[in-house]
Structures are given as structure tokens and as C-alpha cells.
Tab-separated table of C-alpha atoms in Angstrom:
chain	number	residue	atom	x	y	z
A	1	UNK	CA	-105.829	-17.577	0.735
A	2	UNK	CA	-104.767	-19.769	-2.228
A	3	UNK	CA	-107.269	-22.554	-2.847
A	4	UNK	CA	-105.986	-23.966	-6.115
A	5	UNK	CA	-102.490	-24.273	-7.672
A	6	UNK	CA	-102.537	-24.967	-11.430
A	7	UNK	CA	-99.369	-26.424	-12.799
A	8	UNK	CA	-98.993	-26.239	-16.590
A	9	UNK	CA	-96.172	-27.756	-18.591
A	10	UNK	CA	-95.409	-30.208	-21.272
A	11	UNK	CA	-95.078	-33.939	-20.866
A	12	UNK	CA	-92.236	-34.989	-18.549
A	13	UNK	CA	-91.558	-31.423	-17.470
A	14	UNK	CA	-91.774	-32.448	-13.820
A	15	UNK	CA	-95.257	-31.369	-12.847
A	16	UNK	CA	-96.143	-34.543	-11.038
A	17	UNK	CA	-92.859	-34.517	-9.059
A	18	UNK	CA	-93.512	-30.797	-8.300
A	19	UNK	CA	-97.041	-31.591	-7.132
A	20	UNK	CA	-95.688	-34.257	-4.736
A	21	UNK	CA	-93.077	-31.745	-3.563
A	22	UNK	CA	-95.790	-29.130	-2.856
A	23	UNK	CA	-97.735	-31.654	-0.905
A	24	UNK	CA	-94.592	-32.251	1.188
A	25	UNK	CA	-93.799	-28.575	1.856
A	26	UNK	CA	-97.152	-26.887	2.201
A	27	UNK	CA	-98.397	-26.710	5.783
A	28	UNK	CA	-101.903	-28.152	5.177
A	29	UNK	CA	-102.938	-31.254	3.105
A	30	UNK	CA	-103.554	-30.584	-0.543
A	31	UNK	CA	-105.172	-32.969	-3.080
A	32	UNK	CA	-103.146	-33.478	-6.268
A	33	UNK	CA	-105.101	-34.207	-9.414
A	34	UNK	CA	-103.698	-34.733	-12.960
A	35	UNK	CA	-104.964	-34.664	-16.447
A	36	UNK	CA	-103.535	-38.236	-16.618
A	37	UNK	CA	-106.109	-39.120	-13.942
A	38	UNK	CA	-108.850	-38.050	-16.274
A	39	UNK	CA	-107.439	-39.967	-19.231
A	40	UNK	CA	-106.951	-43.028	-17.140
A	41	UNK	CA	-110.577	-42.797	-15.906
A	42	UNK	CA	-111.999	-42.862	-19.363
A	43	UNK	CA	-113.164	-45.981	-21.042
A	44	UNK	CA	-110.409	-47.667	-23.084
A	45	UNK	CA	-112.419	-47.183	-26.257
A	46	UNK	CA	-112.238	-43.415	-25.786
A	47	UNK	CA	-108.476	-43.525	-25.536
A	48	UNK	CA	-108.139	-44.315	-29.225
A	49	UNK	CA	-111.126	-42.627	-30.745
A	50	UNK	CA	-111.457	-39.468	-32.790
A	51	UNK	CA	-114.315	-38.410	-30.420
A	52	UNK	CA	-112.214	-39.166	-27.392
A	53	UNK	CA	-108.426	-38.735	-27.154
A	54	UNK	CA	-105.900	-40.065	-29.637
A	55	UNK	CA	-102.203	-40.151	-28.910
A	56	UNK	CA	-100.184	-40.745	-32.038
A	57	UNK	CA	-97.038	-42.901	-32.195
A	58	UNK	CA	-95.124	-39.582	-32.564
A	59	UNK	CA	-96.630	-38.249	-29.332
A	60	UNK	CA	-99.172	-35.895	-30.966
A	61	UNK	CA	-102.400	-35.577	-28.993
A	62	UNK	CA	-105.815	-34.979	-30.522
A	63	UNK	CA	-108.949	-34.604	-28.534
A	64	UNK	CA	-112.509	-34.931	-29.756
A	65	UNK	CA	-115.925	-33.642	-28.575
A	66	UNK	CA	-116.625	-36.536	-26.116
A	67	UNK	CA	-113.247	-35.923	-24.423
A	68	UNK	CA	-113.970	-32.200	-24.276
A	69	UNK	CA	-117.387	-32.809	-22.580
A	70	UNK	CA	-115.846	-35.072	-19.981
A	71	UNK	CA	-112.913	-32.609	-19.440
A	72	UNK	CA	-115.357	-29.825	-18.828
A	73	UNK	CA	-117.209	-31.826	-16.187
A	74	UNK	CA	-113.877	-32.907	-14.664
A	75	UNK	CA	-112.783	-29.226	-14.275
A	76	UNK	CA	-116.137	-28.309	-12.724
A	77	UNK	CA	-115.815	-31.244	-10.329
A	78	UNK	CA	-112.374	-30.142	-9.220
A	79	UNK	CA	-113.548	-26.574	-8.765
A	80	UNK	CA	-116.475	-27.899	-6.580
A	81	UNK	CA	-113.938	-29.751	-4.404
A	82	UNK	CA	-111.945	-26.551	-3.902
A	83	UNK	CA	-115.151	-24.610	-3.103
A	84	UNK	CA	-116.036	-27.286	-0.546
A	85	UNK	CA	-112.712	-26.652	1.225
A	86	UNK	CA	-110.237	-29.028	-0.304
A	87	UNK	CA	-107.126	-27.199	-1.518
A	88	UNK	CA	-106.212	-28.676	-4.915
A	89	UNK	CA	-103.093	-28.903	-7.013
A	90	UNK	CA	-103.879	-29.410	-10.637
A	91	UNK	CA	-101.344	-30.979	-12.932
A	92	UNK	CA	-102.390	-30.134	-16.557
A	93	UNK	CA	-101.074	-29.744	-20.097
A	94	UNK	CA	-102.491	-26.668	-21.859
A	95	UNK	CA	-102.600	-28.110	-25.349
A	96	UNK	CA	-104.862	-25.212	-26.387
A	97	UNK	CA	-102.508	-22.555	-24.827
A	98	UNK	CA	-104.445	-19.511	-23.623
A	99	UNK	CA	-107.882	-21.151	-24.344
A	100	UNK	CA	-107.000	-23.990	-22.008
A	101	UNK	CA	-106.296	-21.422	-19.232
A	102	UNK	CA	-109.531	-19.625	-20.048
A	103	UNK	CA	-111.514	-22.900	-19.577
A	104	UNK	CA	-109.918	-23.315	-16.169
A	105	UNK	CA	-110.604	-19.655	-15.320
A	106	UNK	CA	-114.274	-20.244	-16.065
A	107	UNK	CA	-114.412	-23.348	-13.882
A	108	UNK	CA	-112.404	-21.791	-11.011
A	109	UNK	CA	-114.173	-18.375	-10.983
A	110	UNK	CA	-114.297	-16.885	-7.504
A	111	UNK	CA	-111.462	-19.115	-6.233
A	112	UNK	CA	-107.995	-17.886	-5.333
A	113	UNK	CA	-105.747	-19.551	-7.923
A	114	UNK	CA	-101.933	-19.580	-8.307
A	115	UNK	CA	-100.988	-20.140	-11.934
A	116	UNK	CA	-97.585	-21.965	-12.303
A	117	UNK	CA	-95.601	-22.531	-15.537
A	118	UNK	CA	-93.479	-25.636	-15.306
A	119	UNK	CA	-90.603	-25.564	-17.848
A	120	UNK	CA	-87.845	-27.991	-18.629
A	121	UNK	CA	-85.160	-28.121	-21.253
A	122	UNK	CA	-86.506	-30.152	-24.212
A	123	UNK	CA	-83.575	-32.619	-24.247
A	124	UNK	CA	-83.976	-33.316	-20.499
A	125	UNK	CA	-87.758	-33.775	-20.860
A	126	UNK	CA	-87.091	-36.150	-23.753
A	127	UNK	CA	-84.670	-38.188	-21.621
A	128	UNK	CA	-87.178	-38.343	-18.781
A	129	UNK	CA	-89.898	-39.419	-21.202
A	130	UNK	CA	-87.634	-42.207	-22.531
A	131	UNK	CA	-86.884	-43.381	-18.989
A	132	UNK	CA	-90.621	-43.413	-18.098
A	133	UNK	CA	-91.580	-45.609	-21.071
A	134	UNK	CA	-95.238	-44.970	-20.412
A	135	UNK	CA	-95.834	-42.676	-23.365
A	136	UNK	CA	-94.720	-42.394	-26.975
A	137	UNK	CA	-91.371	-40.696	-27.671
A	138	UNK	CA	-91.763	-37.247	-29.062
A	139	UNK	CA	-94.578	-36.060	-26.808
A	140	UNK	CA	-92.281	-34.068	-24.510
A	141	UNK	CA	-90.657	-32.361	-27.494
A	142	UNK	CA	-93.940	-31.557	-29.186
A	143	UNK	CA	-95.474	-30.083	-25.972
A	144	UNK	CA	-92.393	-28.283	-24.385
A	145	UNK	CA	-93.111	-24.849	-25.778
A	146	UNK	CA	-96.527	-24.946	-27.287
A	147	UNK	CA	-98.280	-25.340	-23.908
A	148	UNK	CA	-96.773	-22.044	-22.744
A	149	UNK	CA	-97.393	-19.866	-25.696
A	150	UNK	CA	-99.562	-16.962	-24.847
A	151	UNK	CA	-100.207	-18.273	-21.260
A	152	UNK	CA	-99.610	-15.924	-18.242
A	153	UNK	CA	-98.424	-17.200	-14.945
A	154	UNK	CA	-97.981	-15.927	-11.417
A	155	UNK	CA	-94.749	-17.859	-11.053
A	156	UNK	CA	-92.583	-20.064	-13.245
A	157	UNK	CA	-90.110	-22.776	-12.411
A	158	UNK	CA	-87.609	-24.576	-14.474
A	159	UNK	CA	-87.066	-28.250	-13.433
A	160	UNK	CA	-84.124	-28.841	-15.762
A	161	UNK	CA	-81.458	-28.664	-13.072
A	162	UNK	CA	-83.525	-28.327	-9.890
A	163	UNK	CA	-84.771	-30.934	-7.576
A	164	UNK	CA	-88.586	-31.121	-7.118
A	165	UNK	CA	-88.411	-29.866	-3.534
A	166	UNK	CA	-86.435	-26.846	-4.493
A	167	UNK	CA	-89.041	-25.979	-7.142
A	168	UNK	CA	-91.833	-26.735	-4.659
A	169	UNK	CA	-90.349	-24.299	-2.143
A	170	UNK	CA	-90.225	-21.589	-4.840
A	171	UNK	CA	-93.833	-22.117	-5.700
A	172	UNK	CA	-94.909	-22.430	-2.046
A	173	UNK	CA	-93.405	-18.981	-1.369
A	174	UNK	CA	-96.201	-17.591	-3.540
A	175	UNK	CA	-99.070	-19.469	-1.904
A	176	UNK	CA	-101.107	-17.112	0.272
């Protein structure tokens, strides 16, 4: 039985809307946790530090050792919640490609995980990013393909022309 759903895609690809859609269509309650939650929980000083996380004016993201330590603990905490019986949807951005997935695989070892690639046309993601106005322009374009390079999925969805609930139903069909 699926205990964890990991959504990976670039900024503004539709992961958060897909997570909400999954919460609406799955028969039992699922927690939804995003990498943005981790960043928002960090002290402000770490959000502009070379040891924490730096987001450039062009949307480039650089993470340092303090961020990586907290991210490791965050992953382990999410895995502990799933092991304790809380099904979890994880909304993440695999900036490290396959190594990001490997870090999740370590944390989620022994759990039944559904790996989902969330894709979106770069121009559409860039328009969504502009409409959101909560991140620098360029992030969606920089992340759109790099987060998927070398990463294997159980299922992929393309949110370019599909409503979140349609994509959620497609993913839910793979939840055991």
C-alpha cells in the first residue's frame, strides 16, 4: 500500500496544485509537505547565505552545508511521519537530479513510495511564475528540465494543458 507520493518538478510546474488535487481524490487523508515549507521554516538569515540557501535574481538556486543538514533532518522527519501511519505527499524540486532522488530513497527506505514526475511546458511555467509574483523570474525556466535529467519515475504527468484534478486522477490510479 502506497505510503508516500513524491512529486518532482520545476518551479511553477503545478506540483502544489497536483498535491491538493490528490488530497481531494484519494480516499483517505494525506498530508502534503513542500520543499517551500522547509525554506519558509528556516531563519531569514539562512535564506540569503552561502551556507543556507541563496536564490539569485535570475532564479538560480544555490544551497550550502547548513541547508543540506536541515534538509536531511527534514527528509528523515517526513519519513518518520509516514512510518507512524500518516500518508504523505512530498512536493520537491530535485535540483541535484538523481542524487536528490537517492537522498529521498535513503530516508524513505522500507516505505512504499510512488515517484511522480511533474512536467510543464517551459513557457507555461514561466507565465505561471510571473502570475505568482512570489519568486524571481527565470526560476521555472532554469529548473524545467534539469530536475528531471536522469530521474526515474513510476508515473509522469504534464500539467501544461490539464487541470490539477485530471492529473491527480491519473496519479491516483497508480496508488496502491
